[in-house]
PDB file of C-alpha atoms in Angstrom:
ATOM      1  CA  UNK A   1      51.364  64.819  29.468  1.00  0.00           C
ATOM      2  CA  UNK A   2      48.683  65.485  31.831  1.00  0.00           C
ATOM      3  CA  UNK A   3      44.670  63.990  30.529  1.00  0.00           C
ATOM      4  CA  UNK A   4      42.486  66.407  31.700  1.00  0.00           C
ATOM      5  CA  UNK A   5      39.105  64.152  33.509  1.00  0.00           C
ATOM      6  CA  UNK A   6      37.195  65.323  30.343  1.00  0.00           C
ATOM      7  CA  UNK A   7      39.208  64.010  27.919  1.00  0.00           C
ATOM      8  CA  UNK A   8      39.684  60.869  29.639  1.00  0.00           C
ATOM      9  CA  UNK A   9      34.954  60.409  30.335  1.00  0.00           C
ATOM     10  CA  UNK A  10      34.981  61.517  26.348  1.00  0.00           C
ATOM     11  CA  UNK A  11      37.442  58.475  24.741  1.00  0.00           C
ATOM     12  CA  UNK A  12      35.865  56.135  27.787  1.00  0.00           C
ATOM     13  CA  UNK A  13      32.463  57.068  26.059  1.00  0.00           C
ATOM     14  CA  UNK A  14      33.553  56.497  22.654  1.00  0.00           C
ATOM     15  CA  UNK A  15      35.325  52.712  23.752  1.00  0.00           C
ATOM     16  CA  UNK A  16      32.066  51.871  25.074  1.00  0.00           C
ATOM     17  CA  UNK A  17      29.968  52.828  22.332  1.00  0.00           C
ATOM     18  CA  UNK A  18      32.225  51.487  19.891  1.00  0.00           C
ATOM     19  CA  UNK A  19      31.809  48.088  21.755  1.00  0.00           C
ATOM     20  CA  UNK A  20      28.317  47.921  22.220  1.00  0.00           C
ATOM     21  CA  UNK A  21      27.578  49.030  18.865  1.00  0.00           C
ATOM     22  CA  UNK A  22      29.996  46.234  17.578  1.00  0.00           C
ATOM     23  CA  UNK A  23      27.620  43.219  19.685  1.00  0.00           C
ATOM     24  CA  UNK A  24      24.758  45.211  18.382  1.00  0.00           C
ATOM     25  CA  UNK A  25      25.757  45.071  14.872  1.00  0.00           C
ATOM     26  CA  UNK A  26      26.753  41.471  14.660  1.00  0.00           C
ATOM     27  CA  UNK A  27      23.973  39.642  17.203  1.00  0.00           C
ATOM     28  CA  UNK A  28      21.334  39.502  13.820  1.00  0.00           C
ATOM     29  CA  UNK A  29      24.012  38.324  11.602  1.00  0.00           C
ATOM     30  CA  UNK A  30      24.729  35.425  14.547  1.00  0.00           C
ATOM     31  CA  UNK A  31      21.255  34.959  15.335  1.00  0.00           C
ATOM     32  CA  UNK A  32      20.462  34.189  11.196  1.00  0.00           C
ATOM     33  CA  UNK A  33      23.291  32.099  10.598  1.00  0.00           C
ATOM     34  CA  UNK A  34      22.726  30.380  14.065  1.00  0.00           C
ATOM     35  CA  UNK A  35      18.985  30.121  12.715  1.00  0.00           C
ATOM     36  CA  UNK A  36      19.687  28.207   9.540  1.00  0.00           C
ATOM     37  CA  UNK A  37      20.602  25.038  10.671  1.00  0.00           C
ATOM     38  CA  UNK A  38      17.090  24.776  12.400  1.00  0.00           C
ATOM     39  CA  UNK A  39      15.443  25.699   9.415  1.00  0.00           C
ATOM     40  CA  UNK A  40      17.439  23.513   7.225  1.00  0.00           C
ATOM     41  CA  UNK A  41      16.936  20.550  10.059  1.00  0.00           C
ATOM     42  CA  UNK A  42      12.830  21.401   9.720  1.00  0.00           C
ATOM     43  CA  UNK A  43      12.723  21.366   6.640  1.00  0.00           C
ATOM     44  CA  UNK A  44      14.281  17.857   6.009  1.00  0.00           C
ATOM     45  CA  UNK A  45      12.167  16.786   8.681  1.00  0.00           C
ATOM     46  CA  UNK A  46       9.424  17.412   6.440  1.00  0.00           C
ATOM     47  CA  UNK A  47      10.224  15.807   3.584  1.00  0.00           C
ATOM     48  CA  UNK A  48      10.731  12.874   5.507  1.00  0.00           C
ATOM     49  CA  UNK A  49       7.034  12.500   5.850  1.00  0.00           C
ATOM     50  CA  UNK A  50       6.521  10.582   2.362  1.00  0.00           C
ATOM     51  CA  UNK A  51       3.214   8.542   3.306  1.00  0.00           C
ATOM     52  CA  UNK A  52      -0.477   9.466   4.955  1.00  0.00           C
ATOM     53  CA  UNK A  53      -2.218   8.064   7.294  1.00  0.00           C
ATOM     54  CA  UNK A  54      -5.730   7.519   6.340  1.00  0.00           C
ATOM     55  CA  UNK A  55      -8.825   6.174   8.181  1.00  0.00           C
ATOM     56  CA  UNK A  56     -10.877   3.660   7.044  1.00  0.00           C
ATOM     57  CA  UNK A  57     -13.920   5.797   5.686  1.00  0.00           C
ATOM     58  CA  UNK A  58     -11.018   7.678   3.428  1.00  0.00           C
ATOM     59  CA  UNK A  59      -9.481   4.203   2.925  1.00  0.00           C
ATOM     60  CA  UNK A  60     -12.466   2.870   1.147  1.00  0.00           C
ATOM     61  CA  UNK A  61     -13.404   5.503  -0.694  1.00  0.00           C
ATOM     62  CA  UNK A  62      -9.738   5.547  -2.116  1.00  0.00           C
ATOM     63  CA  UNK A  63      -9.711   1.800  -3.192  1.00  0.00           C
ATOM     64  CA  UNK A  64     -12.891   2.308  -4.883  1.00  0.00           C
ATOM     65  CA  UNK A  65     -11.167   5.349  -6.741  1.00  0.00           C
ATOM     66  CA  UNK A  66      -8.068   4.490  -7.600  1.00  0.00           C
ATOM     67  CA  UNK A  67      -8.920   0.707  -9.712  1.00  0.00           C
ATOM     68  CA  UNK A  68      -5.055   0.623 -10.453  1.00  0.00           C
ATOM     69  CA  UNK A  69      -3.878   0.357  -7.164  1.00  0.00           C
ATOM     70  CA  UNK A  70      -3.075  -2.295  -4.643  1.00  0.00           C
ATOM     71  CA  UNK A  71      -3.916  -3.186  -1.152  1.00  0.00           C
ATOM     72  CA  UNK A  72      -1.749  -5.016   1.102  1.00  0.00           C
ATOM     73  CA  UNK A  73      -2.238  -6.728   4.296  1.00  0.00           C
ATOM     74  CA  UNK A  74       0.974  -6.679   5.868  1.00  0.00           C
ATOM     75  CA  UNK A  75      -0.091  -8.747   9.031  1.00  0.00           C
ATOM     76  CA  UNK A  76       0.960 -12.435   9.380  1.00  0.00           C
ATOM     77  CA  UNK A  77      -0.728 -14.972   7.264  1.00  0.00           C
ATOM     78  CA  UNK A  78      -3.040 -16.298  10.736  1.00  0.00           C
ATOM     79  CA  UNK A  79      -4.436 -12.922  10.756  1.00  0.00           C
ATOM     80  CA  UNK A  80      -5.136 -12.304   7.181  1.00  0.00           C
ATOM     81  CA  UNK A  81      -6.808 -15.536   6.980  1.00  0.00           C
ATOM     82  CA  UNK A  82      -8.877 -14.809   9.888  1.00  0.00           C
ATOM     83  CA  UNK A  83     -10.209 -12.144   7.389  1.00  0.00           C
ATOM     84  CA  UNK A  84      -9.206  -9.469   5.577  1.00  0.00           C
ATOM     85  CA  UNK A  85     -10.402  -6.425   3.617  1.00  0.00           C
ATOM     86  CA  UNK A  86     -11.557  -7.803  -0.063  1.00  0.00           C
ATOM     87  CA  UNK A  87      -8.749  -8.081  -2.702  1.00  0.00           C
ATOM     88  CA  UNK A  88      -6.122  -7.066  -0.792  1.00  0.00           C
ATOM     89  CA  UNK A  89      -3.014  -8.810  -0.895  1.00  0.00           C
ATOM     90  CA  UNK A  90      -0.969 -10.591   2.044  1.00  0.00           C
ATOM     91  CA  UNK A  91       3.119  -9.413   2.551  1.00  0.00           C
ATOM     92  CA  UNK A  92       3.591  -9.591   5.727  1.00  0.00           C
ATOM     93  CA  UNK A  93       5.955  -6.613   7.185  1.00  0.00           C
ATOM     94  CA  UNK A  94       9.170  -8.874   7.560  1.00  0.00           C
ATOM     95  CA  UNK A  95       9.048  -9.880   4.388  1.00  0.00           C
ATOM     96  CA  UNK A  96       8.044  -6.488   2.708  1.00  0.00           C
ATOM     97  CA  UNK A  97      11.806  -4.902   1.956  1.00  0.00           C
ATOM     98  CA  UNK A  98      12.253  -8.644   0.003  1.00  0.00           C
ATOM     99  CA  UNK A  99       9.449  -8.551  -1.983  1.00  0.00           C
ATOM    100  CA  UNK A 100       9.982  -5.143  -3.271  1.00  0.00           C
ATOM    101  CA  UNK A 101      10.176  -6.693  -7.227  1.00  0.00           C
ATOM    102  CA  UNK A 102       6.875  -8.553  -6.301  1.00  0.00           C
ATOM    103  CA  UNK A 103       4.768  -4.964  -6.550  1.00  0.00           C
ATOM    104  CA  UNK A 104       7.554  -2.833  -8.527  1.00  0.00           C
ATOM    105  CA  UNK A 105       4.956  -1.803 -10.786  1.00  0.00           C
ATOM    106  CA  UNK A 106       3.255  -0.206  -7.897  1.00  0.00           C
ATOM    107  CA  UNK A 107       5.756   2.215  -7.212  1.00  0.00           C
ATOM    108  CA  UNK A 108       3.640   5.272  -8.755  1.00  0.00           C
ATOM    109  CA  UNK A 109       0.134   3.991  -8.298  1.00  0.00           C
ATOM    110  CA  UNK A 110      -1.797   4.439  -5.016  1.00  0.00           C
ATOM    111  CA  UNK A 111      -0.356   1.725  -2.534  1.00  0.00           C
ATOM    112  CA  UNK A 112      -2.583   1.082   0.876  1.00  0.00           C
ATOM    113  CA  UNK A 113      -1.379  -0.357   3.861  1.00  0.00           C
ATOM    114  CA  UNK A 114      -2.834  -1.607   6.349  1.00  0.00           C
ATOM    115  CA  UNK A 115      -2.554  -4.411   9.633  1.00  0.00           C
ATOM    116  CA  UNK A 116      -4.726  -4.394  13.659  1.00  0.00           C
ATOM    117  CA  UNK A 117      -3.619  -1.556  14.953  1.00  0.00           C
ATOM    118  CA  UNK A 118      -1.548   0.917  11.913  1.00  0.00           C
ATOM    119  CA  UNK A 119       1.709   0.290  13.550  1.00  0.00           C
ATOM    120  CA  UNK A 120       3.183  -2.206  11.288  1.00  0.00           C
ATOM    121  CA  UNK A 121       1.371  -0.841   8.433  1.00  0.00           C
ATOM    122  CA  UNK A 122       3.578   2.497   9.246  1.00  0.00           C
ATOM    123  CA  UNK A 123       6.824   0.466   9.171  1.00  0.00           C
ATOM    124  CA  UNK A 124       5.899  -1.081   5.911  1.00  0.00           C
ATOM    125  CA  UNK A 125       4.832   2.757   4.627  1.00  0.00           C
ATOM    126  CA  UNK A 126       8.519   3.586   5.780  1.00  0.00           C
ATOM    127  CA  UNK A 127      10.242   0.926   3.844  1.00  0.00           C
ATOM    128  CA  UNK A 128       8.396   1.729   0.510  1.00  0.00           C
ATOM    129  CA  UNK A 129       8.462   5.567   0.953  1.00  0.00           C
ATOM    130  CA  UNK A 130      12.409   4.703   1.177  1.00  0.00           C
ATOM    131  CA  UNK A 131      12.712   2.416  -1.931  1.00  0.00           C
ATOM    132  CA  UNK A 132      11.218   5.183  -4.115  1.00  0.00           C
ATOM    133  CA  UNK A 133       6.953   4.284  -4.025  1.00  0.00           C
ATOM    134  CA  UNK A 134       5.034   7.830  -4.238  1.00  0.00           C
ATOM    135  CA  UNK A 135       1.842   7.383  -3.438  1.00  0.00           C
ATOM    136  CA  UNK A 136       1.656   5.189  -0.398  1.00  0.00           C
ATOM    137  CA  UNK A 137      -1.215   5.430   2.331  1.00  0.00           C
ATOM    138  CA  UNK A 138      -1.326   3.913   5.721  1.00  0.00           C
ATOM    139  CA  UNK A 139      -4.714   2.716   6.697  1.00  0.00           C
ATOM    140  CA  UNK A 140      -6.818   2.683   9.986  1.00  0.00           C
ATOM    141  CA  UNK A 141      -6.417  -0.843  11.126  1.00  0.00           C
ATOM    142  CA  UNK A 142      -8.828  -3.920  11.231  1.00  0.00           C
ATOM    143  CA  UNK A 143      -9.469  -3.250  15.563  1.00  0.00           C
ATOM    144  CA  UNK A 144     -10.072   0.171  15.298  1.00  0.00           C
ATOM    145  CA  UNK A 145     -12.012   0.030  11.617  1.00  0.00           C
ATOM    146  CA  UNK A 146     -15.095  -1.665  11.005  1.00  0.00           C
ATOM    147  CA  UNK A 147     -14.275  -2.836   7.668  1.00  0.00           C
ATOM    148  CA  UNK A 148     -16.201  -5.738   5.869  1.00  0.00           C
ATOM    149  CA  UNK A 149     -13.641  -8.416   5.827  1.00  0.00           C
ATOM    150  CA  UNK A 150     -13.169 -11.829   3.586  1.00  0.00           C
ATOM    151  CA  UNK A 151     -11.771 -14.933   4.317  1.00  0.00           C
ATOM    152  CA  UNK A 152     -10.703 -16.211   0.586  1.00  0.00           C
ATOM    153  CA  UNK A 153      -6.829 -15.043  -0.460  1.00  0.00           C
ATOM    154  CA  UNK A 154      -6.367 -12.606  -2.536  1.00  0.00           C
ATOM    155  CA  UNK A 155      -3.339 -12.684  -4.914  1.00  0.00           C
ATOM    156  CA  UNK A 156      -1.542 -10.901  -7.968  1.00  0.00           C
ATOM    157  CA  UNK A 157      -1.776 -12.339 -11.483  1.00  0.00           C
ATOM    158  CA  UNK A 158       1.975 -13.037 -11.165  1.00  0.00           C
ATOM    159  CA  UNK A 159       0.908 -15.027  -8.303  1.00  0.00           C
ATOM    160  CA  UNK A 160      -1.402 -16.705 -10.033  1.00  0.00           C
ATOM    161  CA  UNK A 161       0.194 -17.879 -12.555  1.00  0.00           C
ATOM    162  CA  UNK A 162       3.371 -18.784 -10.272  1.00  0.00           C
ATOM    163  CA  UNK A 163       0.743 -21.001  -8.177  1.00  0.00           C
ATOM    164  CA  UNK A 164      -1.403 -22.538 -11.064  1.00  0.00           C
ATOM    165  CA  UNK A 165       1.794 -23.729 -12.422  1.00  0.00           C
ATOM    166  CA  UNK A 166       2.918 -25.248  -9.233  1.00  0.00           C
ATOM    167  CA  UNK A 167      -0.258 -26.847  -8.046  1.00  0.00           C
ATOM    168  CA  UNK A 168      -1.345 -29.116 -10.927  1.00  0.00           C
ATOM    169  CA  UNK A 169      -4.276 -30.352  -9.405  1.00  0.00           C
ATOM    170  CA  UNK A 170      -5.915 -26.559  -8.468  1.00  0.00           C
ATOM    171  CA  UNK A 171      -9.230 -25.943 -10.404  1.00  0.00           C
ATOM    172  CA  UNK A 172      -8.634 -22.740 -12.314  1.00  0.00           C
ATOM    173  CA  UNK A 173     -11.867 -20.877 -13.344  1.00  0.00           C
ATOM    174  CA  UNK A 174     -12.814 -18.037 -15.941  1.00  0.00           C
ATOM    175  CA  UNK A 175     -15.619 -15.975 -14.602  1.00  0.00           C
ATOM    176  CA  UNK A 176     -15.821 -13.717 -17.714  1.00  0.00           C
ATOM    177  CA  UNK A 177     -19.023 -14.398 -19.975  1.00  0.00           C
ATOM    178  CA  UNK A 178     -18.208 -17.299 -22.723  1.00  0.00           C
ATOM    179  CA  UNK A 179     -17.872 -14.400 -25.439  1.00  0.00           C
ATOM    180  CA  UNK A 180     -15.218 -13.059 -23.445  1.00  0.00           C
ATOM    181  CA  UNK A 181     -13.141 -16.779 -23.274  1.00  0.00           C
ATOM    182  CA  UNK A 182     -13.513 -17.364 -26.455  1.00  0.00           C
ATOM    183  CA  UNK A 183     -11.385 -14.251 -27.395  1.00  0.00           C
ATOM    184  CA  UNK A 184      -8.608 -15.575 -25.293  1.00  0.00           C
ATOM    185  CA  UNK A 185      -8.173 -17.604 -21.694  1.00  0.00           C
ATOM    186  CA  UNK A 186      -5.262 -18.881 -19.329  1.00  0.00           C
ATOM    187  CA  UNK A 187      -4.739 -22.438 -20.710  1.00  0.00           C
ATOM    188  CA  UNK A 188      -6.770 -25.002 -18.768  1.00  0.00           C
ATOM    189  CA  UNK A 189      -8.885 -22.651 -17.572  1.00  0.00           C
ATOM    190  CA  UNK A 190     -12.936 -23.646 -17.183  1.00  0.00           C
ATOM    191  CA  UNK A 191     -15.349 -20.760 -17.595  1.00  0.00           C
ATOM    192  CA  UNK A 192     -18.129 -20.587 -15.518  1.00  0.00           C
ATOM    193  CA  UNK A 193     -19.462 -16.715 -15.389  1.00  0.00           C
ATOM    194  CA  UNK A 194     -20.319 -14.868 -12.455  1.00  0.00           C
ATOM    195  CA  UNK A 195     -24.039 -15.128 -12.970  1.00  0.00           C
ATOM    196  CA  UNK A 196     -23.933 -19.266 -13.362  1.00  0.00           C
ATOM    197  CA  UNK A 197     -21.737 -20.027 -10.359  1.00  0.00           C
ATOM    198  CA  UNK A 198     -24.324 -20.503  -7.602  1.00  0.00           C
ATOM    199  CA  UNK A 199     -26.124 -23.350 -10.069  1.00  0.00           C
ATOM    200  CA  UNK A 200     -22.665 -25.070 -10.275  1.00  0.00           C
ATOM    201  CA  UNK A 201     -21.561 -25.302  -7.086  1.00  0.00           C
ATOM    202  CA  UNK A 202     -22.407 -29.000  -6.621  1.00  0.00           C
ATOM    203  CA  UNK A 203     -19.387 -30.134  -9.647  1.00  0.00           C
ATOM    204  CA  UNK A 204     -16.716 -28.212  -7.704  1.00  0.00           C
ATOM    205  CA  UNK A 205     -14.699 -29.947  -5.022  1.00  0.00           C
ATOM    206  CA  UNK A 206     -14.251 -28.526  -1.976  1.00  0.00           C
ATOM    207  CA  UNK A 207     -11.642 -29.806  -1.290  1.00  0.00           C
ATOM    208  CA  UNK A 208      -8.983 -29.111  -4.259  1.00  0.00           C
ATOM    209  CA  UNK A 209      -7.741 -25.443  -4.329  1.00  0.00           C
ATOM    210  CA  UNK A 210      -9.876 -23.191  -6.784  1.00  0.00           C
ATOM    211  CA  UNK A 211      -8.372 -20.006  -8.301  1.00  0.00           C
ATOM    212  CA  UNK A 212     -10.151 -17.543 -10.090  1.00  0.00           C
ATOM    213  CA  UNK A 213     -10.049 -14.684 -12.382  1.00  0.00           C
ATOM    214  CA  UNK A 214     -11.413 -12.339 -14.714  1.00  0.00           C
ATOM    215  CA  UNK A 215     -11.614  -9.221 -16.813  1.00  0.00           C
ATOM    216  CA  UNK A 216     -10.355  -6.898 -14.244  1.00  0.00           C
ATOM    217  CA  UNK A 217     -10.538  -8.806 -10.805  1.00  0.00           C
ATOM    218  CA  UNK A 218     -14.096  -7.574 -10.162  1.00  0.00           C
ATOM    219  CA  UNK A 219     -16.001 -10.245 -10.830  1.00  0.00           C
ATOM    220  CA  UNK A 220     -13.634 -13.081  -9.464  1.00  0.00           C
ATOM    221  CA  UNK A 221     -13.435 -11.142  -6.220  1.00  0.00           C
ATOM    222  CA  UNK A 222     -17.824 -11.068  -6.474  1.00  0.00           C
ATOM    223  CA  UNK A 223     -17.529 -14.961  -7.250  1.00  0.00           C
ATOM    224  CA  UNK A 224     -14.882 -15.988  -4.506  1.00  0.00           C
ATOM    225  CA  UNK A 225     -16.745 -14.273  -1.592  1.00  0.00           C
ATOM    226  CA  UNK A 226     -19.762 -16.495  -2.639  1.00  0.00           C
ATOM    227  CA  UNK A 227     -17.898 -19.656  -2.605  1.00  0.00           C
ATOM    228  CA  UNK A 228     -16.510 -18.499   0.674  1.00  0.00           C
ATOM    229  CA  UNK A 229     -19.867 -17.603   1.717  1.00  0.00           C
ATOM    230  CA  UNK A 230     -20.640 -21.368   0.740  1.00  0.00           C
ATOM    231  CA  UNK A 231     -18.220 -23.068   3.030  1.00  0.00           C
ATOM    232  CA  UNK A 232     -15.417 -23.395  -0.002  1.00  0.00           C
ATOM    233  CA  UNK A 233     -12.429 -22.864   2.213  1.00  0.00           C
ATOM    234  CA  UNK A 234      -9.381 -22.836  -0.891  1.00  0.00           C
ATOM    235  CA  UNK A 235     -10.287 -20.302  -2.406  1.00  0.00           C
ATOM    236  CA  UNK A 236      -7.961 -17.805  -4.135  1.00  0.00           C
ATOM    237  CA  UNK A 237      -8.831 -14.837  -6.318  1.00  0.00           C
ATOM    238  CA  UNK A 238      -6.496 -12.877  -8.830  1.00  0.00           C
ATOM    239  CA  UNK A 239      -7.088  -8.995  -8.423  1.00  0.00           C
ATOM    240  CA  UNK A 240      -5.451  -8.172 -11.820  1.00  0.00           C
ATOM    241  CA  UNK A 241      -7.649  -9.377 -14.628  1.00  0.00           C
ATOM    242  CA  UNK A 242      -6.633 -10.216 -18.159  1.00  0.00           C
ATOM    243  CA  UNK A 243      -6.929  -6.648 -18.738  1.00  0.00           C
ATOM    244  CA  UNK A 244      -4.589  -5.265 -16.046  1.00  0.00           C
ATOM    245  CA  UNK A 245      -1.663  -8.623 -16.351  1.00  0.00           C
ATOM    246  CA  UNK A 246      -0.270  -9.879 -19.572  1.00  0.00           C
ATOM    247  CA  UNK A 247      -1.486 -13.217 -18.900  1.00  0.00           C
ATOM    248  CA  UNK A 248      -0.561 -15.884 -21.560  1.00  0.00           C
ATOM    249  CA  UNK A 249      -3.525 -16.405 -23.198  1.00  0.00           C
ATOM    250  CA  UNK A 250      -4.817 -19.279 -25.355  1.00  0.00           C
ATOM    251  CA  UNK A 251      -8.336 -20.162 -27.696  1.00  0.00           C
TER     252      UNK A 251
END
């Protein structure tokens, strides 16, 4: 049968319409579903970002907030002894991911890192982010900061009581008021408060290690930055206080 050239431009019309209406009508459906991964990718992407970095003006004003906290120093020990921001503790970045246990009971209080430059401090914010710690913060750094530093160590009341019980010859001291002692002390522990240190310093030996501790770490911190100040060189102060550590305590 013969196709008249009408016939034939008409079903040529349709075929092509057909088609392009068919790329038409699937090119959102492929451009969505194409879409989704990338969205899906972003948004795990962003939950990935678990810490904050801080500067220092923020950083202080957030260890003065948040009492419950802890600061840590993750540079090596040569650096942190060079001087370091007041009762913060030493772990250095190596040896962060073991000592995970050591600040456990961190893990949903504000944690603040810090080390020179921020780098390390943001490798250390990685690992804790990653082991489950919620609030974690990574500071400025000392070079690029000016923050008031210290040269005595700072150390947990775990710590403390790890080290007095190794080093029998350290001088342990109560810097609480003798009220507060009398209610209840680390055994073999000498009080001599805050306000009376300066007029003792002549019966302490520079030369043993001297620990110290307090109430809530306050006061031992205000105590071992004098003795520092005084050319005392082994000193160590505990930032949890008998209020903050369950501490053994004797009367």
């Amino acid at each position: 049968m013969k196709i008249s050239k009408k016939f034939r431009v008409l079903v040529l019309g349709m075929i092509m319409a057909l088609t392009f209406g068919s790329l038409v009508g699937c090119s959102p459906k492929d451009d969505k579903q194409a879409s989704e991964p990338a969205k899906q990718e972003e948004k795990n992407d962003e939950s990935k970002v678990a810490y904050e970095d801080i500067d220092g003006e923020k950083a202080l004003k957030l260890m003065e907030k948040e009492k419950d906290g802890i600061v840590i120093d993750v540079r090596d020990d040569k650096d942190y002894s060079s001087g370091h921001i007041a009762n913060a503790i030493n772990i250095y970045v190596d040896d962060i991911e073991g000592k995970l246990s050591d600040i456990d009971g961190y893990k949903d209080k504000t944690v603040i890192l810090y080390c020179n430059s921020g780098k390390k401090s943001a490798e250390a914010a990685d690992i804790l982010v990653n082991n489950g710690f919620t609030k974690v913060y990574n500071a400025q750094g000392v070079k690029d900061y000016k923050y008031d530093l210290v040269k005595y160590n700072d150390i947990t009341g775990a710590e403390l009581e790890k080290a007095i019980a190794d080093n029998k010859d350290a001088v342990l001291i109560d810097v609480r008021k003798a009220d507060e002692f009398a209610k209840g002390h680390i055994e073999k522990a000498e009080n001599i408060p805050l306000e009376d240190i300066e007029s003792k310093l002549d019966t302490l030996d520079k030369d043993k290690d001297i620990y110290l501790y307090c109430r809530t770490g306050n006061r031992s911190g205000q105590t071992a930055k004098i003795l520092s100040d005084k050319g005392f060189t082994k000193v160590t102060n505990s930032i949890d206080g008998v209020d903050e550590y369950e501490f053994k305590l004797v009367k």
